Amino acid sequence: MRIILLGPPGAGKGTQSERIVARYGIPQLSTGDMLRAAVAAGTPVGLQAKAVMESGGLVSDAIVVGIVADRIEEADAKAGFILDGFPRTVEQAEALDAMLSDKGIALDTVVEFVVDENALVGRIAKRAEETAARGQPVRKDDTPEVFKTRLEAYRKQTAPLSDYYAGGGLLQTIDGMKPVDAVTEHLVSVLDRHAATVAS
Ligand code: AMP
């Protein structure tokens, strides 16, 4: 199964991806995680991405598309993947379509988490607090100021993807404001229903 999880930062895409990885036996491909790893390792990509990530803007399509193209070639992604944080622009979505069509494969479904953006600032503050309490380093872009820039980037550059995928008949929406377990339940029901339709 090839799935995209769509939604603003703090909508729960990462948390929900982690919860469904084992159920479907496919990896979570988070471009944010991959970029953070590149920054931490000081690779050329990391060096290019660091400042823009810290400011809350989007890393260039060329860099991110390159990372994803390499990652989906890996053995564990052959049977499918959950894309978390990619695509984030219409150009990235078009590049993904081209990549998959070259390989003769297609996306199964795109699930958008619909959330109240006013509640997200609080969620991010909580995520930062909980991370610090576990003694782990807090993301530099999880401050209220940078978060506003990330939300702005989402509205301008990523939100148009809802129409892009709705136009292709792939979009499903779920309420991301429900408690975490309820969101997982809804997500699994959407994905299982899709898998059943494909199998029948
Ligand atoms: P995330 O962990 O998905 O919130 O991503 C953290 C940051 O990484 C974003 O604010 C961007 O700077 C960068 N990033 C992650 N994914 C992408 C993407 N698909 N396109 C451009 N920048 C990205």
mmCIF file with all atom_site columns, C-alpha atoms and ligand atoms in Angstrom:
data_model
loop_
_atom_site.group_PDB
_atom_site.id
_atom_site.type_symbol
_atom_site.label_atom_id
_atom_site.label_alt_id
_atom_site.label_comp_id
_atom_site.label_asym_id
_atom_site.label_entity_id
_atom_site.label_seq_id
_atom_site.pdbx_PDB_ins_code
_atom_site.Cartn_x
_atom_site.Cartn_y
_atom_site.Cartn_z
_atom_site.occupancy
_atom_site.B_iso_or_equiv
_atom_site.pdbx_formal_charge
_atom_site.auth_seq_id
_atom_site.auth_comp_id
_atom_site.auth_asym_id
_atom_site.auth_atom_id
_atom_site.pdbx_PDB_model_num
ATOM   1   C CA  . MET A 1 1   ? 0.000   0.000  0.000   1.00 0.00 ? 1   MET A CA  1
ATOM   2   C CA  . ARG A 1 2   ? 1.325   3.456  -0.947  1.00 0.00 ? 2   ARG A CA  1
ATOM   3   C CA  . ILE A 1 3   ? -0.124  6.160  1.232   1.00 0.00 ? 3   ILE A CA  1
ATOM   4   C CA  . ILE A 1 4   ? 0.346   9.876  1.705   1.00 0.00 ? 4   ILE A CA  1
ATOM   5   C CA  . LEU A 1 5   ? -0.593  11.497 5.007   1.00 0.00 ? 5   LEU A CA  1
ATOM   6   C CA  . LEU A 1 6   ? -1.434  15.142 4.487   1.00 0.00 ? 6   LEU A CA  1
ATOM   7   C CA  . GLY A 1 7   ? -2.056  17.864 7.046   1.00 0.00 ? 7   GLY A CA  1
ATOM   8   C CA  . PRO A 1 8   ? -0.426  20.869 8.695   1.00 0.00 ? 8   PRO A CA  1
ATOM   9   C CA  . PRO A 1 9   ? 2.548   20.567 11.046  1.00 0.00 ? 9   PRO A CA  1
ATOM   10  C CA  . GLY A 1 10  ? 1.380   19.237 14.388  1.00 0.00 ? 10  GLY A CA  1
ATOM   11  C CA  . ALA A 1 11  ? -1.677  17.503 12.883  1.00 0.00 ? 11  ALA A CA  1
ATOM   12  C CA  . GLY A 1 12  ? -0.440  14.103 14.052  1.00 0.00 ? 12  GLY A CA  1
ATOM   13  C CA  . LYS A 1 13  ? 0.926   12.637 10.804  1.00 0.00 ? 13  LYS A CA  1
ATOM   14  C CA  . GLY A 1 14  ? 4.140   11.420 12.441  1.00 0.00 ? 14  GLY A CA  1
ATOM   15  C CA  . THR A 1 15  ? 2.413   9.929  15.475  1.00 0.00 ? 15  THR A CA  1
ATOM   16  C CA  . GLN A 1 16  ? -0.188  8.148  13.359  1.00 0.00 ? 16  GLN A CA  1
ATOM   17  C CA  . SER A 1 17  ? 2.399   6.873  10.847  1.00 0.00 ? 17  SER A CA  1
ATOM   18  C CA  . GLU A 1 18  ? 4.362   5.256  13.650  1.00 0.00 ? 18  GLU A CA  1
ATOM   19  C CA  . ARG A 1 19  ? 1.183   3.568  14.872  1.00 0.00 ? 19  ARG A CA  1
ATOM   20  C CA  . ILE A 1 20  ? 0.299   1.955  11.540  1.00 0.00 ? 20  ILE A CA  1
ATOM   21  C CA  . VAL A 1 21  ? 3.758   0.927  10.285  1.00 0.00 ? 21  VAL A CA  1
ATOM   22  C CA  . ALA A 1 22  ? 3.579   -2.513 11.926  1.00 0.00 ? 22  ALA A CA  1
ATOM   23  C CA  . ARG A 1 23  ? -0.032  -3.144 10.896  1.00 0.00 ? 23  ARG A CA  1
ATOM   24  C CA  . TYR A 1 24  ? 0.652   -2.728 7.189   1.00 0.00 ? 24  TYR A CA  1
ATOM   25  C CA  . GLY A 1 25  ? 4.297   -3.828 7.179   1.00 0.00 ? 25  GLY A CA  1
ATOM   26  C CA  . ILE A 1 26  ? 5.439   -0.747 5.273   1.00 0.00 ? 26  ILE A CA  1
ATOM   27  C CA  . PRO A 1 27  ? 7.917   1.954  6.365   1.00 0.00 ? 27  PRO A CA  1
ATOM   28  C CA  . GLN A 1 28  ? 7.174   5.541  7.330   1.00 0.00 ? 28  GLN A CA  1
ATOM   29  C CA  . LEU A 1 29  ? 9.093   7.859  5.019   1.00 0.00 ? 29  LEU A CA  1
ATOM   30  C CA  . SER A 1 30  ? 9.274   11.203 6.782   1.00 0.00 ? 30  SER A CA  1
ATOM   31  C CA  . THR A 1 31  ? 11.180  13.822 4.785   1.00 0.00 ? 31  THR A CA  1
ATOM   32  C CA  . GLY A 1 32  ? 11.439  15.908 7.970   1.00 0.00 ? 32  GLY A CA  1
ATOM   33  C CA  . ASP A 1 33  ? 13.173  12.996 9.769   1.00 0.00 ? 33  ASP A CA  1
ATOM   34  C CA  . MET A 1 34  ? 15.450  12.343 6.779   1.00 0.00 ? 34  MET A CA  1
ATOM   35  C CA  . LEU A 1 35  ? 16.407  16.013 6.547   1.00 0.00 ? 35  LEU A CA  1
ATOM   36  C CA  . ARG A 1 36  ? 17.019  16.250 10.305  1.00 0.00 ? 36  ARG A CA  1
ATOM   37  C CA  . ALA A 1 37  ? 19.284  13.183 10.038  1.00 0.00 ? 37  ALA A CA  1
ATOM   38  C CA  . ALA A 1 38  ? 21.162  14.850 7.151   1.00 0.00 ? 38  ALA A CA  1
ATOM   39  C CA  . VAL A 1 39  ? 21.579  18.032 9.197   1.00 0.00 ? 39  VAL A CA  1
ATOM   40  C CA  . ALA A 1 40  ? 22.826  16.047 12.214  1.00 0.00 ? 40  ALA A CA  1
ATOM   41  C CA  . ALA A 1 41  ? 25.284  14.111 10.031  1.00 0.00 ? 41  ALA A CA  1
ATOM   42  C CA  . GLY A 1 42  ? 26.508  17.305 8.359   1.00 0.00 ? 42  GLY A CA  1
ATOM   43  C CA  . THR A 1 43  ? 26.033  15.928 4.826   1.00 0.00 ? 43  THR A CA  1
ATOM   44  C CA  . PRO A 1 44  ? 25.961  18.334 1.850   1.00 0.00 ? 44  PRO A CA  1
ATOM   45  C CA  . VAL A 1 45  ? 22.145  18.096 1.811   1.00 0.00 ? 45  VAL A CA  1
ATOM   46  C CA  . GLY A 1 46  ? 22.056  18.761 5.549   1.00 0.00 ? 46  GLY A CA  1
ATOM   47  C CA  . LEU A 1 47  ? 24.276  21.806 5.193   1.00 0.00 ? 47  LEU A CA  1
ATOM   48  C CA  . GLN A 1 48  ? 21.983  23.212 2.509   1.00 0.00 ? 48  GLN A CA  1
ATOM   49  C CA  . ALA A 1 49  ? 18.794  22.444 4.433   1.00 0.00 ? 49  ALA A CA  1
ATOM   50  C CA  . LYS A 1 50  ? 19.768  23.533 7.960   1.00 0.00 ? 50  LYS A CA  1
ATOM   51  C CA  . ALA A 1 51  ? 19.069  27.275 7.868   1.00 0.00 ? 51  ALA A CA  1
ATOM   52  C CA  . VAL A 1 52  ? 15.834  27.040 5.934   1.00 0.00 ? 52  VAL A CA  1
ATOM   53  C CA  . MET A 1 53  ? 14.515  24.348 8.275   1.00 0.00 ? 53  MET A CA  1
ATOM   54  C CA  . GLU A 1 54  ? 15.378  26.406 11.326  1.00 0.00 ? 54  GLU A CA  1
ATOM   55  C CA  . SER A 1 55  ? 13.521  29.374 9.870   1.00 0.00 ? 55  SER A CA  1
ATOM   56  C CA  . GLY A 1 56  ? 10.379  27.299 9.187   1.00 0.00 ? 56  GLY A CA  1
ATOM   57  C CA  . GLY A 1 57  ? 10.527  27.559 5.385   1.00 0.00 ? 57  GLY A CA  1
ATOM   58  C CA  . LEU A 1 58  ? 10.528  24.742 2.872   1.00 0.00 ? 58  LEU A CA  1
ATOM   59  C CA  . VAL A 1 59  ? 13.674  23.084 1.582   1.00 0.00 ? 59  VAL A CA  1
ATOM   60  C CA  . SER A 1 60  ? 13.951  23.178 -2.225  1.00 0.00 ? 60  SER A CA  1
ATOM   61  C CA  . ASP A 1 61  ? 11.876  20.746 -4.257  1.00 0.00 ? 61  ASP A CA  1
ATOM   62  C CA  . ALA A 1 62  ? 15.023  19.472 -5.997  1.00 0.00 ? 62  ALA A CA  1
ATOM   63  C CA  . ILE A 1 63  ? 16.645  18.390 -2.720  1.00 0.00 ? 63  ILE A CA  1
ATOM   64  C CA  . VAL A 1 64  ? 13.558  16.778 -1.262  1.00 0.00 ? 64  VAL A CA  1
ATOM   65  C CA  . VAL A 1 65  ? 12.515  15.016 -4.457  1.00 0.00 ? 65  VAL A CA  1
ATOM   66  C CA  . GLY A 1 66  ? 16.045  13.595 -4.737  1.00 0.00 ? 66  GLY A CA  1
ATOM   67  C CA  . ILE A 1 67  ? 15.914  12.236 -1.189  1.00 0.00 ? 67  ILE A CA  1
ATOM   68  C CA  . VAL A 1 68  ? 12.541  10.579 -1.742  1.00 0.00 ? 68  VAL A CA  1
ATOM   69  C CA  . ALA A 1 69  ? 13.547  9.138  -5.135  1.00 0.00 ? 69  ALA A CA  1
ATOM   70  C CA  . ASP A 1 70  ? 16.527  7.416  -3.472  1.00 0.00 ? 70  ASP A CA  1
ATOM   71  C CA  . ARG A 1 71  ? 14.547  6.274  -0.446  1.00 0.00 ? 71  ARG A CA  1
ATOM   72  C CA  . ILE A 1 72  ? 11.738  4.580  -2.339  1.00 0.00 ? 72  ILE A CA  1
ATOM   73  C CA  . GLU A 1 73  ? 14.313  2.484  -4.198  1.00 0.00 ? 73  GLU A CA  1
ATOM   74  C CA  . GLU A 1 74  ? 15.307  0.794  -0.941  1.00 0.00 ? 74  GLU A CA  1
ATOM   75  C CA  . ALA A 1 75  ? 14.202  -2.793 -0.375  1.00 0.00 ? 75  ALA A CA  1
ATOM   76  C CA  . ASP A 1 76  ? 11.856  -2.081 2.530   1.00 0.00 ? 76  ASP A CA  1
ATOM   77  C CA  . ALA A 1 77  ? 9.811   0.369  0.424   1.00 0.00 ? 77  ALA A CA  1
ATOM   78  C CA  . LYS A 1 78  ? 9.187   -2.037 -2.456  1.00 0.00 ? 78  LYS A CA  1
ATOM   79  C CA  . ALA A 1 79  ? 5.860   -3.242 -1.108  1.00 0.00 ? 79  ALA A CA  1
ATOM   80  C CA  . GLY A 1 80  ? 4.707   0.239  -0.175  1.00 0.00 ? 80  GLY A CA  1
ATOM   81  C CA  . PHE A 1 81  ? 5.265   3.187  2.134   1.00 0.00 ? 81  PHE A CA  1
ATOM   82  C CA  . ILE A 1 82  ? 3.643   5.875  4.196   1.00 0.00 ? 82  ILE A CA  1
ATOM   83  C CA  . LEU A 1 83  ? 4.776   9.313  3.074   1.00 0.00 ? 83  LEU A CA  1
ATOM   84  C CA  . ASP A 1 84  ? 4.749   11.749 5.991   1.00 0.00 ? 84  ASP A CA  1
ATOM   85  C CA  . GLY A 1 85  ? 5.589   15.377 5.158   1.00 0.00 ? 85  GLY A CA  1
ATOM   86  C CA  . PHE A 1 86  ? 5.997   14.768 1.426   1.00 0.00 ? 86  PHE A CA  1
ATOM   87  C CA  . PRO A 1 87  ? 4.817   16.029 -0.997  1.00 0.00 ? 87  PRO A CA  1
ATOM   88  C CA  . ARG A 1 88  ? 4.526   19.578 0.323   1.00 0.00 ? 88  ARG A CA  1
ATOM   89  C CA  . THR A 1 89  ? 4.162   21.464 -2.957  1.00 0.00 ? 89  THR A CA  1
ATOM   90  C CA  . VAL A 1 90  ? 2.289   20.780 -6.169  1.00 0.00 ? 90  VAL A CA  1
ATOM   91  C CA  . GLU A 1 91  ? 5.691   20.485 -7.916  1.00 0.00 ? 91  GLU A CA  1
ATOM   92  C CA  . GLN A 1 92  ? 6.699   17.737 -5.463  1.00 0.00 ? 92  GLN A CA  1
ATOM   93  C CA  . ALA A 1 93  ? 3.385   15.960 -6.070  1.00 0.00 ? 93  ALA A CA  1
ATOM   94  C CA  . GLU A 1 94  ? 3.972   16.079 -9.821  1.00 0.00 ? 94  GLU A CA  1
ATOM   95  C CA  . ALA A 1 95  ? 7.520   14.809 -9.375  1.00 0.00 ? 95  ALA A CA  1
ATOM   96  C CA  . LEU A 1 96  ? 6.200   11.942 -7.226  1.00 0.00 ? 96  LEU A CA  1
ATOM   97  C CA  . ASP A 1 97  ? 3.596   11.058 -9.868  1.00 0.00 ? 97  ASP A CA  1
ATOM   98  C CA  . ALA A 1 98  ? 6.334   10.954 -12.507 1.00 0.00 ? 98  ALA A CA  1
ATOM   99  C CA  . MET A 1 99  ? 8.607   8.834  -10.265 1.00 0.00 ? 99  MET A CA  1
ATOM   100 C CA  . LEU A 1 100 ? 5.885   6.294  -9.570  1.00 0.00 ? 100 LEU A CA  1
ATOM   101 C CA  . SER A 1 101 ? 4.650   6.137  -13.135 1.00 0.00 ? 101 SER A CA  1
ATOM   102 C CA  . ASP A 1 102 ? 8.230   5.468  -14.336 1.00 0.00 ? 102 ASP A CA  1
ATOM   103 C CA  . LYS A 1 103 ? 8.215   2.473  -12.006 1.00 0.00 ? 103 LYS A CA  1
ATOM   104 C CA  . GLY A 1 104 ? 4.760   1.396  -13.167 1.00 0.00 ? 104 GLY A CA  1
ATOM   105 C CA  . ILE A 1 105 ? 3.216   1.868  -9.720  1.00 0.00 ? 105 ILE A CA  1
ATOM   106 C CA  . ALA A 1 106 ? 0.605   4.226  -8.304  1.00 0.00 ? 106 ALA A CA  1
ATOM   107 C CA  . LEU A 1 107 ? -0.519  5.780  -5.058  1.00 0.00 ? 107 LEU A CA  1
ATOM   108 C CA  . ASP A 1 108 ? -3.322  4.000  -3.257  1.00 0.00 ? 108 ASP A CA  1
ATOM   109 C CA  . THR A 1 109 ? -4.723  6.796  -1.170  1.00 0.00 ? 109 THR A CA  1
ATOM   110 C CA  . VAL A 1 110 ? -4.085  10.209 0.342   1.00 0.00 ? 110 VAL A CA  1
ATOM   111 C CA  . VAL A 1 111 ? -5.456  10.819 3.827   1.00 0.00 ? 111 VAL A CA  1
ATOM   112 C CA  . GLU A 1 112 ? -5.769  14.393 4.999   1.00 0.00 ? 112 GLU A CA  1
ATOM   113 C CA  . PHE A 1 113 ? -5.933  15.179 8.718   1.00 0.00 ? 113 PHE A CA  1
ATOM   114 C CA  . VAL A 1 114 ? -8.359  18.055 9.146   1.00 0.00 ? 114 VAL A CA  1
ATOM   115 C CA  . VAL A 1 115 ? -7.491  20.091 12.239  1.00 0.00 ? 115 VAL A CA  1
ATOM   116 C CA  . ASP A 1 116 ? -8.278  23.383 13.916  1.00 0.00 ? 116 ASP A CA  1
ATOM   117 C CA  . GLU A 1 117 ? -5.150  25.403 13.173  1.00 0.00 ? 117 GLU A CA  1
ATOM   118 C CA  . ASN A 1 118 ? -5.667  27.502 16.327  1.00 0.00 ? 118 ASN A CA  1
ATOM   119 C CA  . ALA A 1 119 ? -5.168  24.390 18.430  1.00 0.00 ? 119 ALA A CA  1
ATOM   120 C CA  . LEU A 1 120 ? -1.898  23.459 16.733  1.00 0.00 ? 120 LEU A CA  1
ATOM   121 C CA  . VAL A 1 121 ? 0.296   26.052 18.446  1.00 0.00 ? 121 VAL A CA  1
ATOM   122 C CA  . GLY A 1 122 ? -0.693  24.517 21.803  1.00 0.00 ? 122 GLY A CA  1
ATOM   123 C CA  . ARG A 1 123 ? -0.012  20.994 20.512  1.00 0.00 ? 123 ARG A CA  1
ATOM   124 C CA  . ILE A 1 124 ? 3.456   21.949 19.354  1.00 0.00 ? 124 ILE A CA  1
ATOM   125 C CA  . ALA A 1 125 ? 4.247   23.628 22.684  1.00 0.00 ? 125 ALA A CA  1
ATOM   126 C CA  . LYS A 1 126 ? 3.160   20.382 24.399  1.00 0.00 ? 126 LYS A CA  1
ATOM   127 C CA  . ARG A 1 127 ? 5.324   18.275 22.056  1.00 0.00 ? 127 ARG A CA  1
ATOM   128 C CA  . ALA A 1 128 ? 8.330   20.476 22.881  1.00 0.00 ? 128 ALA A CA  1
ATOM   129 C CA  . GLU A 1 129 ? 7.651   20.198 26.645  1.00 0.00 ? 129 GLU A CA  1
ATOM   130 C CA  . GLU A 1 130 ? 7.247   16.408 26.529  1.00 0.00 ? 130 GLU A CA  1
ATOM   131 C CA  . THR A 1 131 ? 10.411  15.980 24.477  1.00 0.00 ? 131 THR A CA  1
ATOM   132 C CA  . ALA A 1 132 ? 12.384  18.110 26.939  1.00 0.00 ? 132 ALA A CA  1
ATOM   133 C CA  . ALA A 1 133 ? 10.901  16.158 29.876  1.00 0.00 ? 133 ALA A CA  1
ATOM   134 C CA  . ARG A 1 134 ? 12.208  12.910 28.295  1.00 0.00 ? 134 ARG A CA  1
ATOM   135 C CA  . GLY A 1 135 ? 15.654  14.520 28.221  1.00 0.00 ? 135 GLY A CA  1
ATOM   136 C CA  . GLN A 1 136 ? 15.689  14.563 24.402  1.00 0.00 ? 136 GLN A CA  1
ATOM   137 C CA  . PRO A 1 137 ? 16.717  17.571 22.320  1.00 0.00 ? 137 PRO A CA  1
ATOM   138 C CA  . VAL A 1 138 ? 13.782  19.800 21.327  1.00 0.00 ? 138 VAL A CA  1
ATOM   139 C CA  . ARG A 1 139 ? 13.369  20.608 17.619  1.00 0.00 ? 139 ARG A CA  1
ATOM   140 C CA  . LYS A 1 140 ? 14.598  24.118 16.872  1.00 0.00 ? 140 LYS A CA  1
ATOM   141 C CA  . ASP A 1 141 ? 11.534  24.733 14.690  1.00 0.00 ? 141 ASP A CA  1
ATOM   142 C CA  . ASP A 1 142 ? 9.066   23.848 17.474  1.00 0.00 ? 142 ASP A CA  1
ATOM   143 C CA  . THR A 1 143 ? 9.072   27.377 18.916  1.00 0.00 ? 143 THR A CA  1
ATOM   144 C CA  . PRO A 1 144 ? 5.822   29.418 18.584  1.00 0.00 ? 144 PRO A CA  1
ATOM   145 C CA  . GLU A 1 145 ? 7.506   31.973 16.234  1.00 0.00 ? 145 GLU A CA  1
ATOM   146 C CA  . VAL A 1 146 ? 8.961   29.424 13.810  1.00 0.00 ? 146 VAL A CA  1
ATOM   147 C CA  . PHE A 1 147 ? 5.798   27.370 14.017  1.00 0.00 ? 147 PHE A CA  1
ATOM   148 C CA  . LYS A 1 148 ? 3.797   30.303 12.639  1.00 0.00 ? 148 LYS A CA  1
ATOM   149 C CA  . THR A 1 149 ? 6.112   30.409 9.609   1.00 0.00 ? 149 THR A CA  1
ATOM   150 C CA  . ARG A 1 150 ? 5.685   26.647 9.116   1.00 0.00 ? 150 ARG A CA  1
ATOM   151 C CA  . LEU A 1 151 ? 1.911   27.035 9.245   1.00 0.00 ? 151 LEU A CA  1
ATOM   152 C CA  . GLU A 1 152 ? 2.091   29.869 6.730   1.00 0.00 ? 152 GLU A CA  1
ATOM   153 C CA  . ALA A 1 153 ? 4.198   27.701 4.401   1.00 0.00 ? 153 ALA A CA  1
ATOM   154 C CA  . TYR A 1 154 ? 1.577   24.987 4.773   1.00 0.00 ? 154 TYR A CA  1
ATOM   155 C CA  . ARG A 1 155 ? -1.306  27.294 3.881   1.00 0.00 ? 155 ARG A CA  1
ATOM   156 C CA  . LYS A 1 156 ? 0.411   28.758 0.862   1.00 0.00 ? 156 LYS A CA  1
ATOM   157 C CA  . GLN A 1 157 ? 2.338   25.823 -0.557  1.00 0.00 ? 157 GLN A CA  1
ATOM   158 C CA  . THR A 1 158 ? 0.874   22.583 0.782   1.00 0.00 ? 158 THR A CA  1
ATOM   159 C CA  . ALA A 1 159 ? -2.864  23.176 1.249   1.00 0.00 ? 159 ALA A CA  1
ATOM   160 C CA  . PRO A 1 160 ? -3.394  23.243 -2.566  1.00 0.00 ? 160 PRO A CA  1
ATOM   161 C CA  . LEU A 1 161 ? -2.514  19.548 -2.560  1.00 0.00 ? 161 LEU A CA  1
ATOM   162 C CA  . SER A 1 162 ? -5.978  18.734 -1.170  1.00 0.00 ? 162 SER A CA  1
ATOM   163 C CA  . ASP A 1 163 ? -7.503  19.846 -4.455  1.00 0.00 ? 163 ASP A CA  1
ATOM   164 C CA  . TYR A 1 164 ? -4.723  18.197 -6.436  1.00 0.00 ? 164 TYR A CA  1
ATOM   165 C CA  . TYR A 1 165 ? -5.463  14.788 -4.925  1.00 0.00 ? 165 TYR A CA  1
ATOM   166 C CA  . ALA A 1 166 ? -9.230  15.292 -4.683  1.00 0.00 ? 166 ALA A CA  1
ATOM   167 C CA  . GLY A 1 167 ? -9.150  15.934 -8.437  1.00 0.00 ? 167 GLY A CA  1
ATOM   168 C CA  . GLY A 1 168 ? -7.444  12.588 -8.941  1.00 0.00 ? 168 GLY A CA  1
ATOM   169 C CA  . GLY A 1 169 ? -10.068 10.873 -6.750  1.00 0.00 ? 169 GLY A CA  1
ATOM   170 C CA  . LEU A 1 170 ? -7.471  9.859  -4.164  1.00 0.00 ? 170 LEU A CA  1
ATOM   171 C CA  . LEU A 1 171 ? -8.298  12.128 -1.223  1.00 0.00 ? 171 LEU A CA  1
ATOM   172 C CA  . GLN A 1 172 ? -9.926  10.958 1.990   1.00 0.00 ? 172 GLN A CA  1
ATOM   173 C CA  . THR A 1 173 ? -10.276 13.209 5.021   1.00 0.00 ? 173 THR A CA  1
ATOM   174 C CA  . ILE A 1 174 ? -10.325 12.386 8.700   1.00 0.00 ? 174 ILE A CA  1
ATOM   175 C CA  . ASP A 1 175 ? -10.902 14.490 11.801  1.00 0.00 ? 175 ASP A CA  1
ATOM   176 C CA  . GLY A 1 176 ? -7.458  15.011 13.344  1.00 0.00 ? 176 GLY A CA  1
ATOM   177 C CA  . MET A 1 177 ? -8.833  16.767 16.415  1.00 0.00 ? 177 MET A CA  1
ATOM   178 C CA  . LYS A 1 178 ? -10.162 13.559 17.995  1.00 0.00 ? 178 LYS A CA  1
ATOM   179 C CA  . PRO A 1 179 ? -8.114  11.772 20.693  1.00 0.00 ? 179 PRO A CA  1
ATOM   180 C CA  . VAL A 1 180 ? -5.051  9.964  19.290  1.00 0.00 ? 180 VAL A CA  1
ATOM   181 C CA  . ASP A 1 181 ? -6.591  6.467  19.569  1.00 0.00 ? 181 ASP A CA  1
ATOM   182 C CA  . ALA A 1 182 ? -9.787  7.566  17.831  1.00 0.00 ? 182 ALA A CA  1
ATOM   183 C CA  . VAL A 1 183 ? -7.775  9.070  14.967  1.00 0.00 ? 183 VAL A CA  1
ATOM   184 C CA  . THR A 1 184 ? -5.812  5.827  14.598  1.00 0.00 ? 184 THR A CA  1
ATOM   185 C CA  . GLU A 1 185 ? -9.057  3.851  14.534  1.00 0.00 ? 185 GLU A CA  1
ATOM   186 C CA  . HIS A 1 186 ? -10.494 6.062  11.815  1.00 0.00 ? 186 HIS A CA  1
ATOM   187 C CA  . LEU A 1 187 ? -7.274  5.991  9.794   1.00 0.00 ? 187 LEU A CA  1
ATOM   188 C CA  . VAL A 1 188 ? -7.098  2.185  9.966   1.00 0.00 ? 188 VAL A CA  1
ATOM   189 C CA  . SER A 1 189 ? -10.747 1.885  8.936   1.00 0.00 ? 189 SER A CA  1
ATOM   190 C CA  . VAL A 1 190 ? -10.131 4.128  5.910   1.00 0.00 ? 190 VAL A CA  1
ATOM   191 C CA  . LEU A 1 191 ? -7.033  2.153  4.886   1.00 0.00 ? 191 LEU A CA  1
ATOM   192 C CA  . ASP A 1 192 ? -8.609  -1.271 5.495   1.00 0.00 ? 192 ASP A CA  1
ATOM   193 C CA  . ARG A 1 193 ? -11.664 -0.267 3.478   1.00 0.00 ? 193 ARG A CA  1
ATOM   194 C CA  . HIS A 1 194 ? -9.376  0.799  0.652   1.00 0.00 ? 194 HIS A CA  1
ATOM   195 C CA  . ALA A 1 195 ? -7.371  -2.442 0.817   1.00 0.00 ? 195 ALA A CA  1
ATOM   196 C CA  . ALA A 1 196 ? -10.610 -4.461 0.741   1.00 0.00 ? 196 ALA A CA  1
ATOM   197 C CA  . THR A 1 197 ? -11.847 -2.571 -2.341  1.00 0.00 ? 197 THR A CA  1
ATOM   198 C CA  . VAL A 1 198 ? -8.574  -3.197 -4.167  1.00 0.00 ? 198 VAL A CA  1
ATOM   199 C CA  . ALA A 1 199 ? -8.600  -6.892 -3.242  1.00 0.00 ? 199 ALA A CA  1
ATOM   200 C CA  . SER A 1 200 ? -12.200 -7.441 -4.377  1.00 0.00 ? 200 SER A CA  1
HETATM 201 P P1  . AMP B 2 .   ? 8.416   18.097 9.379   1.00 0.00 ? 1   AMP B P1  1
HETATM 202 O O1  . AMP B 2 .   ? 9.187   17.186 10.281  1.00 0.00 ? 1   AMP B O1  1
HETATM 203 O O2  . AMP B 2 .   ? 7.620   17.349 8.335   1.00 0.00 ? 1   AMP B O2  1
HETATM 204 O O3  . AMP B 2 .   ? 7.577   19.092 10.135  1.00 0.00 ? 1   AMP B O3  1
HETATM 205 O O4  . AMP B 2 .   ? 9.499   18.935 8.556   1.00 0.00 ? 1   AMP B O4  1
HETATM 206 C C1  . AMP B 2 .   ? 10.406  19.803 9.204   1.00 0.00 ? 1   AMP B C1  1
HETATM 207 C C2  . AMP B 2 .   ? 11.015  20.760 8.207   1.00 0.00 ? 1   AMP B C2  1
HETATM 208 O O5  . AMP B 2 .   ? 11.748  20.030 7.219   1.00 0.00 ? 1   AMP B O5  1
HETATM 209 C C3  . AMP B 2 .   ? 10.012  21.589 7.421   1.00 0.00 ? 1   AMP B C3  1
HETATM 210 O O6  . AMP B 2 .   ? 9.609   22.746 8.111   1.00 0.00 ? 1   AMP B O6  1
HETATM 211 C C4  . AMP B 2 .   ? 10.837  21.921 6.173   1.00 0.00 ? 1   AMP B C4  1
HETATM 212 O O7  . AMP B 2 .   ? 11.798  22.920 6.420   1.00 0.00 ? 1   AMP B O7  1
HETATM 213 C C5  . AMP B 2 .   ? 11.586  20.635 5.944   1.00 0.00 ? 1   AMP B C5  1
HETATM 214 N N1  . AMP B 2 .   ? 10.812  19.696 5.091   1.00 0.00 ? 1   AMP B N1  1
HETATM 215 C C6  . AMP B 2 .   ? 10.312  18.488 5.448   1.00 0.00 ? 1   AMP B C6  1
HETATM 216 N N2  . AMP B 2 .   ? 9.692   17.909 4.419   1.00 0.00 ? 1   AMP B N2  1
HETATM 217 C C7  . AMP B 2 .   ? 9.783   18.780 3.388   1.00 0.00 ? 1   AMP B C7  1
HETATM 218 C C8  . AMP B 2 .   ? 9.312   18.775 2.043   1.00 0.00 ? 1   AMP B C8  1
HETATM 219 N N3  . AMP B 2 .   ? 8.603   17.735 1.559   1.00 0.00 ? 1   AMP B N3  1
HETATM 220 N N4  . AMP B 2 .   ? 9.597   19.848 1.270   1.00 0.00 ? 1   AMP B N4  1
HETATM 221 C C9  . AMP B 2 .   ? 10.318  20.890 1.729   1.00 0.00 ? 1   AMP B C9  1
HETATM 222 N N5  . AMP B 2 .   ? 10.773  20.975 2.982   1.00 0.00 ? 1   AMP B N5  1
HETATM 223 C C10 . AMP B 2 .   ? 10.518  19.932 3.817   1.00 0.00 ? 1   AMP B C10 1
#
